[in-house]
PDB file of C-alpha atoms in Angstrom:
ATOM      1  CA  MET A 190       0.000   0.000   0.000  1.00 85.00           C
ATOM      2  CA  GLN A 191       2.632   2.530   0.991  1.00 87.00           C
ATOM      3  CA  ALA A 192       5.257   1.532  -1.556  1.00 89.00           C
ATOM      4  CA  ALA A 193       3.104   1.527  -4.692  1.00 91.00           C
ATOM      5  CA  GLY A 194       3.629   4.695  -6.707  1.00 93.00           C
ATOM      6  CA  ILE A 195       6.614   5.639  -4.555  1.00 93.00           C
ATOM      7  CA  LEU A 196       9.227   2.911  -4.921  1.00 92.00           C
ATOM      8  CA  ALA A 197      10.622   2.037  -8.331  1.00 94.00           C
ATOM      9  CA  ALA A 198      11.202  -1.706  -7.800  1.00 90.00           C
ATOM     10  CA  PRO A 199       9.284  -3.755 -10.446  1.00 90.00           C
ATOM     11  CA  LEU A 200       6.798  -6.214  -8.961  1.00 89.00           C
ATOM     12  CA  ASN A 201       8.263  -9.135 -10.891  1.00 88.00           C
ATOM     13  CA  GLU A 202      11.616  -8.557  -9.192  1.00 91.00           C
ATOM     14  CA  LEU A 203      10.295  -8.841  -5.631  1.00 90.00           C
ATOM     15  CA  GLY A 204      10.182 -12.641  -5.635  1.00 91.00           C
ATOM     16  CA  ALA A 205       6.550 -12.760  -4.485  1.00 93.00           C
ATOM     17  CA  ASP A 206       3.904 -15.183  -5.729  1.00 93.00           C
ATOM     18  CA  ILE A 207       0.983 -12.766  -5.231  1.00 92.00           C
ATOM     19  CA  ILE A 208       0.905  -9.050  -4.393  1.00 93.00           C
ATOM     20  CA  ALA A 209      -2.274  -7.085  -3.610  1.00 92.00           C
ATOM     21  CA  ILE A 210      -2.148  -3.280  -3.833  1.00 93.00           C
ATOM     22  CA  GLY A 211      -4.819  -0.689  -3.089  1.00 91.00           C
ATOM     23  CA  GLY A 212      -4.995   2.024  -5.723  1.00 91.00           C
ATOM     24  CA  HIS A 213      -6.189   4.994  -3.667  1.00 91.00           C
ATOM     25  CA  LYS A 214      -2.850   6.183  -2.267  1.00 90.00           C
ATOM     26  CA  GLY A 215       0.339   6.648  -4.265  1.00 91.00           C
ATOM     27  CA  LEU A 216      -1.286   5.357  -7.456  1.00 93.00           C
ATOM     28  CA  PHE A 217      -3.880   8.186  -7.510  1.00 93.00           C
ATOM     29  CA  GLY A 218      -6.797   5.799  -7.959  1.00 92.00           C
ATOM     30  CA  LEU A 219     -10.236   5.757  -6.363  1.00 93.00           C
ATOM     31  CA  THR A 220     -11.124   3.953  -3.162  1.00 90.00           C
ATOM     32  CA  GLY A 221     -12.052   0.395  -4.097  1.00 87.00           C
ATOM     33  CA  SER A 222      -9.607   0.163  -6.980  1.00 89.00           C
ATOM     34  CA  GLY A 223      -6.409  -1.811  -6.899  1.00 89.00           C
ATOM     35  CA  VAL A 224      -4.138  -4.386  -8.465  1.00 88.00           C
ATOM     36  CA  VAL A 225      -3.548  -8.062  -7.837  1.00 88.00           C
ATOM     37  CA  TYR A 226      -0.241  -9.220  -9.263  1.00 89.00           C
ATOM     38  CA  CYS A 227       0.337 -12.936  -9.689  1.00 87.00           C
ATOM     39  CA  ARG A 228       3.525 -14.617 -10.791  1.00 88.00           C
ATOM     40  CA  GLU A 229       2.788 -15.847 -14.298  1.00 83.00           C
ATOM     41  CA  GLU A 230       3.724 -19.443 -13.574  1.00 84.00           C
ATOM     42  CA  LEU A 231       0.964 -19.673 -10.942  1.00 85.00           C
ATOM     43  CA  VAL A 232      -1.933 -18.176 -12.887  1.00 77.00           C
ATOM     44  CA  ASN A 233      -3.288 -21.511 -14.143  1.00 74.00           C
ATOM     45  CA  GLU A 234      -3.047 -23.046 -10.666  1.00 77.00           C
ATOM     46  CA  LEU A 235      -5.261 -20.539  -8.839  1.00 76.00           C
ATOM     47  CA  ARG A 236      -8.819 -21.375  -7.815  1.00 70.00           C
ATOM     48  CA  THR A 237     -11.564 -19.021  -6.674  1.00 67.00           C
ATOM     49  CA  ASN A 238     -15.154 -19.516  -5.557  1.00 66.00           C
ATOM     50  CA  PHE A 239     -16.618 -16.582  -7.443  1.00 60.00           C
ATOM     51  CA  VAL A 240     -15.686 -17.156 -11.100  1.00 54.00           C
ATOM     52  CA  LYS A 241     -18.713 -17.265 -13.375  1.00 52.00           C
ATOM     53  CA  GLN A 242     -19.333 -20.186 -15.674  1.00 54.00           C
ATOM     54  CA  PRO A 243     -19.025 -19.370 -19.394  1.00 52.00           C
ATOM     55  CA  ALA A 244     -22.177 -18.359 -21.236  1.00 53.00           C
ATOM     56  CA  ALA A 245     -21.530 -20.984 -23.885  1.00 53.00           C
ATOM     57  CA  GLN A 246     -18.858 -23.541 -24.665  1.00 54.00           C
ATOM     58  CA  PRO A 247     -17.628 -24.868 -27.992  1.00 56.00           C
ATOM     59  CA  ALA A 248     -19.322 -28.081 -29.112  1.00 51.00           C
ATOM     60  CA  GLY A 249     -17.759 -31.138 -27.582  1.00 50.00           C
ATOM     61  CA  HIS A 250     -15.831 -29.139 -24.961  1.00 52.00           C
ATOM     62  CA  ALA A 251     -16.454 -29.470 -21.242  1.00 47.00           C
ATOM     63  CA  PRO A 252     -14.059 -28.412 -18.491  1.00 47.00           C
ATOM     64  CA  VAL A 253     -13.132 -31.552 -16.614  1.00 45.00           C
ATOM     65  CA  ASN A 254      -9.894 -30.813 -14.787  1.00 44.00           C
ATOM     66  CA  SER A 255     -10.139 -27.074 -14.345  1.00 50.00           C
ATOM     67  CA  GLN A 256     -12.864 -24.514 -13.734  1.00 50.00           C
ATOM     68  CA  PHE A 257     -10.770 -22.148 -15.868  1.00 51.00           C
ATOM     69  CA  ASP A 258     -10.502 -24.105 -19.108  1.00 54.00           C
ATOM     70  CA  TYR A 259     -12.580 -21.505 -20.904  1.00 57.00           C
ATOM     71  CA  VAL A 260     -10.394 -18.455 -20.154  1.00 63.00           C
ATOM     72  CA  ARG A 261      -6.671 -17.991 -19.654  1.00 64.00           C
ATOM     73  CA  THR A 262      -6.407 -14.289 -18.869  1.00 69.00           C
ATOM     74  CA  ALA A 263      -7.005 -12.040 -15.863  1.00 69.00           C
ATOM     75  CA  HIS A 264     -10.726 -11.997 -16.757  1.00 68.00           C
ATOM     76  CA  ARG A 265     -10.986 -15.360 -15.003  1.00 66.00           C
ATOM     77  CA  PHE A 266     -10.916 -13.480 -11.695  1.00 69.00           C
ATOM     78  CA  GLU A 267     -13.834 -11.158 -12.452  1.00 68.00           C
ATOM     79  CA  GLY A 268     -16.987 -12.113 -10.574  1.00 66.00           C
ATOM     80  CA  GLY A 269     -19.136  -9.442 -12.200  1.00 71.00           C
ATOM     81  CA  ASN A 270     -18.931  -6.186 -14.086  1.00 77.00           C
ATOM     82  CA  PRO A 271     -15.573  -4.430 -13.767  1.00 79.00           C
ATOM     83  CA  ASN A 272     -15.266  -1.151 -11.874  1.00 85.00           C
ATOM     84  CA  PHE A 273     -15.212   0.897 -15.086  1.00 89.00           C
ATOM     85  CA  LEU A 274     -14.831   4.309 -13.411  1.00 93.00           C
ATOM     86  CA  GLY A 275     -12.162   2.996 -11.067  1.00 91.00           C
ATOM     87  CA  LEU A 276     -10.254   1.466 -13.966  1.00 90.00           C
ATOM     88  CA  ARG A 277     -10.462   4.687 -15.957  1.00 93.00           C
ATOM     89  CA  VAL A 278      -9.113   6.813 -13.107  1.00 95.00           C
ATOM     90  CA  PHE A 279      -6.521   4.155 -12.269  1.00 92.00           C
ATOM     91  CA  ARG A 280      -5.228   4.210 -15.835  1.00 93.00           C
ATOM     92  CA  GLN A 281      -4.943   8.000 -15.809  1.00 95.00           C
ATOM     93  CA  GLY A 282      -3.054   7.845 -12.527  1.00 94.00           C
ATOM     94  CA  ALA A 283      -0.652   5.239 -13.894  1.00 92.00           C
ATOM     95  CA  GLU A 284      -0.017   7.308 -17.021  1.00 95.00           C
ATOM     96  CA  PHE A 285       0.641  10.382 -14.859  1.00 96.00           C
ATOM     97  CA  ILE A 286       3.147   8.472 -12.734  1.00 95.00           C
ATOM     98  CA  GLN A 287       4.848   7.083 -15.831  1.00 94.00           C
ATOM     99  CA  SER A 288       5.147  10.570 -17.300  1.00 96.00           C
ATOM    100  CA  ILE A 289       7.217  11.571 -14.262  1.00 96.00           C
ATOM    101  CA  GLY A 290       9.044   8.286 -13.807  1.00 96.00           C
ATOM    102  CA  LEU A 291       9.079   6.147 -10.665  1.00 95.00           C
ATOM    103  CA  PRO A 292      12.877   6.496 -10.239  1.00 96.00           C
ATOM    104  CA  HIS A 293      12.440  10.285 -10.092  1.00 97.00           C
ATOM    105  CA  ILE A 294       9.537   9.972  -7.651  1.00 96.00           C
ATOM    106  CA  GLU A 295      11.427   7.603  -5.369  1.00 96.00           C
ATOM    107  CA  ARG A 296      14.508   9.837  -5.368  1.00 97.00           C
ATOM    108  CA  ARG A 297      12.468  12.929  -4.511  1.00 97.00           C
ATOM    109  CA  VAL A 298      10.512  11.197  -1.731  1.00 96.00           C
ATOM    110  CA  ARG A 299      13.740   9.840  -0.314  1.00 96.00           C
ATOM    111  CA  GLU A 300      15.143  13.388  -0.202  1.00 97.00           C
ATOM    112  CA  LEU A 301      12.020  14.766   1.453  1.00 97.00           C
ATOM    113  CA  THR A 302      11.710  12.067   4.111  1.00 97.00           C
ATOM    114  CA  THR A 303      15.414  12.371   4.935  1.00 97.00           C
ATOM    115  CA  THR A 304      14.999  16.121   5.313  1.00 97.00           C
ATOM    116  CA  CYS A 305      11.904  15.578   7.451  1.00 97.00           C
ATOM    117  CA  LEU A 306      13.762  13.268   9.822  1.00 97.00           C
ATOM    118  CA  LYS A 307      16.543  15.858  10.185  1.00 97.00           C
ATOM    119  CA  LEU A 308      14.039  18.632  10.924  1.00 97.00           C
ATOM    120  CA  ILE A 309      12.313  16.486  13.537  1.00 97.00           C
ATOM    121  CA  LYS A 310      15.618  15.715  15.227  1.00 96.00           C
ATOM    122  CA  SER A 311      16.705  19.371  15.141  1.00 96.00           C
ATOM    123  CA  ALA A 312      13.393  20.360  16.737  1.00 96.00           C
ATOM    124  CA  GLY A 313      14.017  18.016  19.648  1.00 96.00           C
ATOM    125  CA  LEU A 314      11.209  15.684  18.603  1.00 96.00           C
ATOM    126  CA  LYS A 315      11.390  11.905  18.432  1.00 96.00           C
ATOM    127  CA  SER A 316      10.534   9.502  15.621  1.00 97.00           C
ATOM    128  CA  LEU A 317      10.528   5.733  15.266  1.00 96.00           C
ATOM    129  CA  THR A 318      10.928   5.925  11.487  1.00 96.00           C
ATOM    130  CA  PRO A 319      14.188   4.219  10.428  1.00 95.00           C
ATOM    131  CA  GLU A 320      16.858   6.415   8.878  1.00 93.00           C
ATOM    132  CA  GLU A 321      17.764   3.719   6.335  1.00 94.00           C
ATOM    133  CA  TRP A 322      15.757   4.270   3.151  1.00 93.00           C
ATOM    134  CA  GLU A 323      15.395   0.524   2.594  1.00 90.00           C
ATOM    135  CA  GLU A 324      13.317   0.334   5.794  1.00 92.00           C
ATOM    136  CA  ARG A 325      10.856   3.164   5.109  1.00 90.00           C
ATOM    137  CA  ALA A 326       8.797   4.777   2.365  1.00 87.00           C
ATOM    138  CA  GLN A 327       7.024   8.156   2.370  1.00 93.00           C
ATOM    139  CA  ILE A 328       5.731   8.201   5.961  1.00 95.00           C
ATOM    140  CA  VAL A 329       7.563   9.693   8.930  1.00 97.00           C
ATOM    141  CA  ASN A 330       6.057   9.374  12.389  1.00 95.00           C
ATOM    142  CA  VAL A 331       6.478  11.766  15.311  1.00 97.00           C
ATOM    143  CA  LEU A 332       6.058  10.714  18.940  1.00 97.00           C
ATOM    144  CA  VAL A 333       3.979  13.330  20.744  1.00 96.00           C
ATOM    145  CA  PRO A 334       1.601  13.369  23.719  1.00 95.00           C
ATOM    146  CA  GLY A 335      -2.089  13.608  22.856  1.00 95.00           C
ATOM    147  CA  ALA A 336      -1.571  12.846  19.176  1.00 96.00           C
ATOM    148  CA  GLU A 337      -5.298  12.818  18.288  1.00 96.00           C
ATOM    149  CA  ALA A 338      -5.956  16.258  19.773  1.00 97.00           C
ATOM    150  CA  LEU A 339      -2.756  17.629  18.266  1.00 97.00           C
ATOM    151  CA  MET A 340      -3.761  16.333  14.829  1.00 97.00           C
ATOM    152  CA  ALA A 341      -7.034  18.267  15.047  1.00 97.00           C
ATOM    153  CA  ARG A 342      -5.289  21.491  16.122  1.00 96.00           C
ATOM    154  CA  LEU A 343      -2.742  21.212  13.325  1.00 96.00           C
ATOM    155  CA  ARG A 344      -5.511  20.910  10.749  1.00 95.00           C
ATOM    156  CA  GLU A 345      -7.759  23.636  12.152  1.00 95.00           C
ATOM    157  CA  LYS A 346      -5.182  26.221  13.197  1.00 95.00           C
ATOM    158  CA  HIS A 347      -2.208  25.656  10.888  1.00 95.00           C
ATOM    159  CA  ARG A 348      -3.723  23.974   7.815  1.00 95.00           C
ATOM    160  CA  VAL A 349      -1.248  21.149   8.287  1.00 96.00           C
ATOM    161  CA  VAL A 350      -2.881  17.803   7.483  1.00 95.00           C
ATOM    162  CA  VAL A 351      -1.421  14.803   9.288  1.00 96.00           C
ATOM    163  CA  ASN A 352      -2.810  11.509  10.525  1.00 95.00           C
ATOM    164  CA  VAL A 353      -2.466   9.380  13.624  1.00 97.00           C
ATOM    165  CA  LYS A 354      -1.618   5.713  13.915  1.00 94.00           C
ATOM    166  CA  ASP A 355      -0.464   3.740  16.944  1.00 94.00           C
ATOM    167  CA  GLY A 356      -0.575   6.911  19.031  1.00 94.00           C
ATOM    168  CA  ALA A 357       1.907   8.834  16.863  1.00 96.00           C
ATOM    169  CA  LEU A 358       1.553  11.573  14.263  1.00 96.00           C
ATOM    170  CA  ARG A 359       2.118  10.437  10.687  1.00 96.00           C
ATOM    171  CA  LEU A 360       3.578  12.878   8.177  1.00 97.00           C
ATOM    172  CA  SER A 361       3.087  11.509   4.680  1.00 95.00           C
ATOM    173  CA  MET A 362       4.701  13.164   1.666  1.00 93.00           C
ATOM    174  CA  SER A 363       5.132  12.708  -2.046  1.00 93.00           C
ATOM    175  CA  PHE A 364       6.847  14.415  -4.959  1.00 94.00           C
ATOM    176  CA  CYS A 365       4.187  17.146  -4.921  1.00 93.00           C
ATOM    177  CA  ASN A 366       5.492  18.372  -1.551  1.00 95.00           C
ATOM    178  CA  ASN A 367       8.550  20.527  -0.931  1.00 96.00           C
ATOM    179  CA  GLU A 368      10.910  21.429   1.894  1.00 97.00           C
ATOM    180  CA  GLU A 369       8.785  24.440   2.868  1.00 97.00           C
ATOM    181  CA  ASP A 370       5.865  22.091   3.579  1.00 96.00           C
ATOM    182  CA  LEU A 371       8.032  20.066   5.943  1.00 97.00           C
ATOM    183  CA  GLU A 372       9.392  23.118   7.753  1.00 97.00           C
ATOM    184  CA  ARG A 373       5.867  24.448   8.195  1.00 96.00           C
ATOM    185  CA  ALA A 374       4.625  21.137   9.593  1.00 96.00           C
ATOM    186  CA  VAL A 375       7.461  20.689  12.084  1.00 97.00           C
ATOM    187  CA  HIS A 376       7.240  24.338  13.159  1.00 97.00           C
ATOM    188  CA  ALA A 377       3.496  23.964  13.735  1.00 96.00           C
ATOM    189  CA  ILE A 378       4.051  20.858  15.844  1.00 97.00           C
ATOM    190  CA  GLN A 379       6.625  22.742  17.929  1.00 96.00           C
ATOM    191  CA  ARG A 380       4.289  25.699  18.483  1.00 95.00           C
ATOM    192  CA  GLU A 381       1.394  23.508  19.544  1.00 96.00           C
ATOM    193  CA  LEU A 382       3.493  21.463  21.946  1.00 95.00           C
ATOM    194  CA  ALA A 383       4.822  24.702  23.438  1.00 91.00           C
ATOM    195  CA  GLY A 384       1.295  26.094  23.780  1.00 87.00           C
ATOM    196  CA  LYS A 385       1.955  29.074  21.489  1.00 72.00           C
ATOM    197  CA  PRO A 386      -0.840  30.556  19.351  1.00 69.00           C
ATOM    198  CA  ALA A 387      -0.886  29.810  15.659  1.00 69.00           C
ATOM    199  CA  PRO A 388       0.391  32.559  13.356  1.00 68.00           C
ATOM    200  CA  LYS A 389      -2.298  34.430  11.464  1.00 64.00           C
ATOM    201  CA  GLN A 390      -3.023  32.941   8.049  1.00 59.00           C
ATOM    202  CA  PRO A 391      -3.109  35.425   5.142  1.00 57.00           C
ATOM    203  CA  LEU A 392      -6.569  36.073   3.733  1.00 48.00           C
ATOM    204  CA  PRO A 393      -7.363  34.867   0.208  1.00 50.00           C
ATOM    205  CA  ALA A 394      -7.027  37.567  -2.444  1.00 52.00           C
ATOM    206  CA  ALA A 395     -10.816  37.710  -2.927  1.00 52.00           C
ATOM    207  CA  ALA A 396     -11.340  38.463   0.782  1.00 47.00           C
ATOM    208  CA  ARG A 397      -8.853  41.365   0.715  1.00 48.00           C
ATOM    209  CA  ARG A 398     -10.757  43.215  -1.988  1.00 47.00           C
TER     210      ARG A 398
END
């Protein structure tokens, strides 16, 4: 989930038999979309309980040894109509990522998360996120007291959107972020932990007229 759309390693080089990936995070898909990758050598061996029987079979043909004799592609795993909208958006997201290049995305996210960890350390905050890139992706956590309440204050007062998991703040970033975003987030965390008021946000241009 966290690596897809961020890390450049091809799926067929991971040595896995089956990989399931949700499409609504780094792949820019809709909730409910995703990918199931299967090592090609195993495709004909898989069985499911939801595959439809064929509408018609050629004369003299009846599947005896396999419920999949009538189809040898990924369509064998469809139990109903495909998620057409999800597939459409998913394709656009994949094309967008390809236009940038996963190696470029991974390099940029690595730079940003490394910078984020340095800012957190310089601010006197603690994180359990490993410094080694091979052990992390685009998420950096920050150990703070009252993480849930702090998350709400960061969103409402500083327009800094974070999440909470396992009692820690989660700062998630991608290539669309920059170093200024990270500095703003860490500074906001510092101010809230110190009990200082949030700086005034500039009014939109339309409101100043």
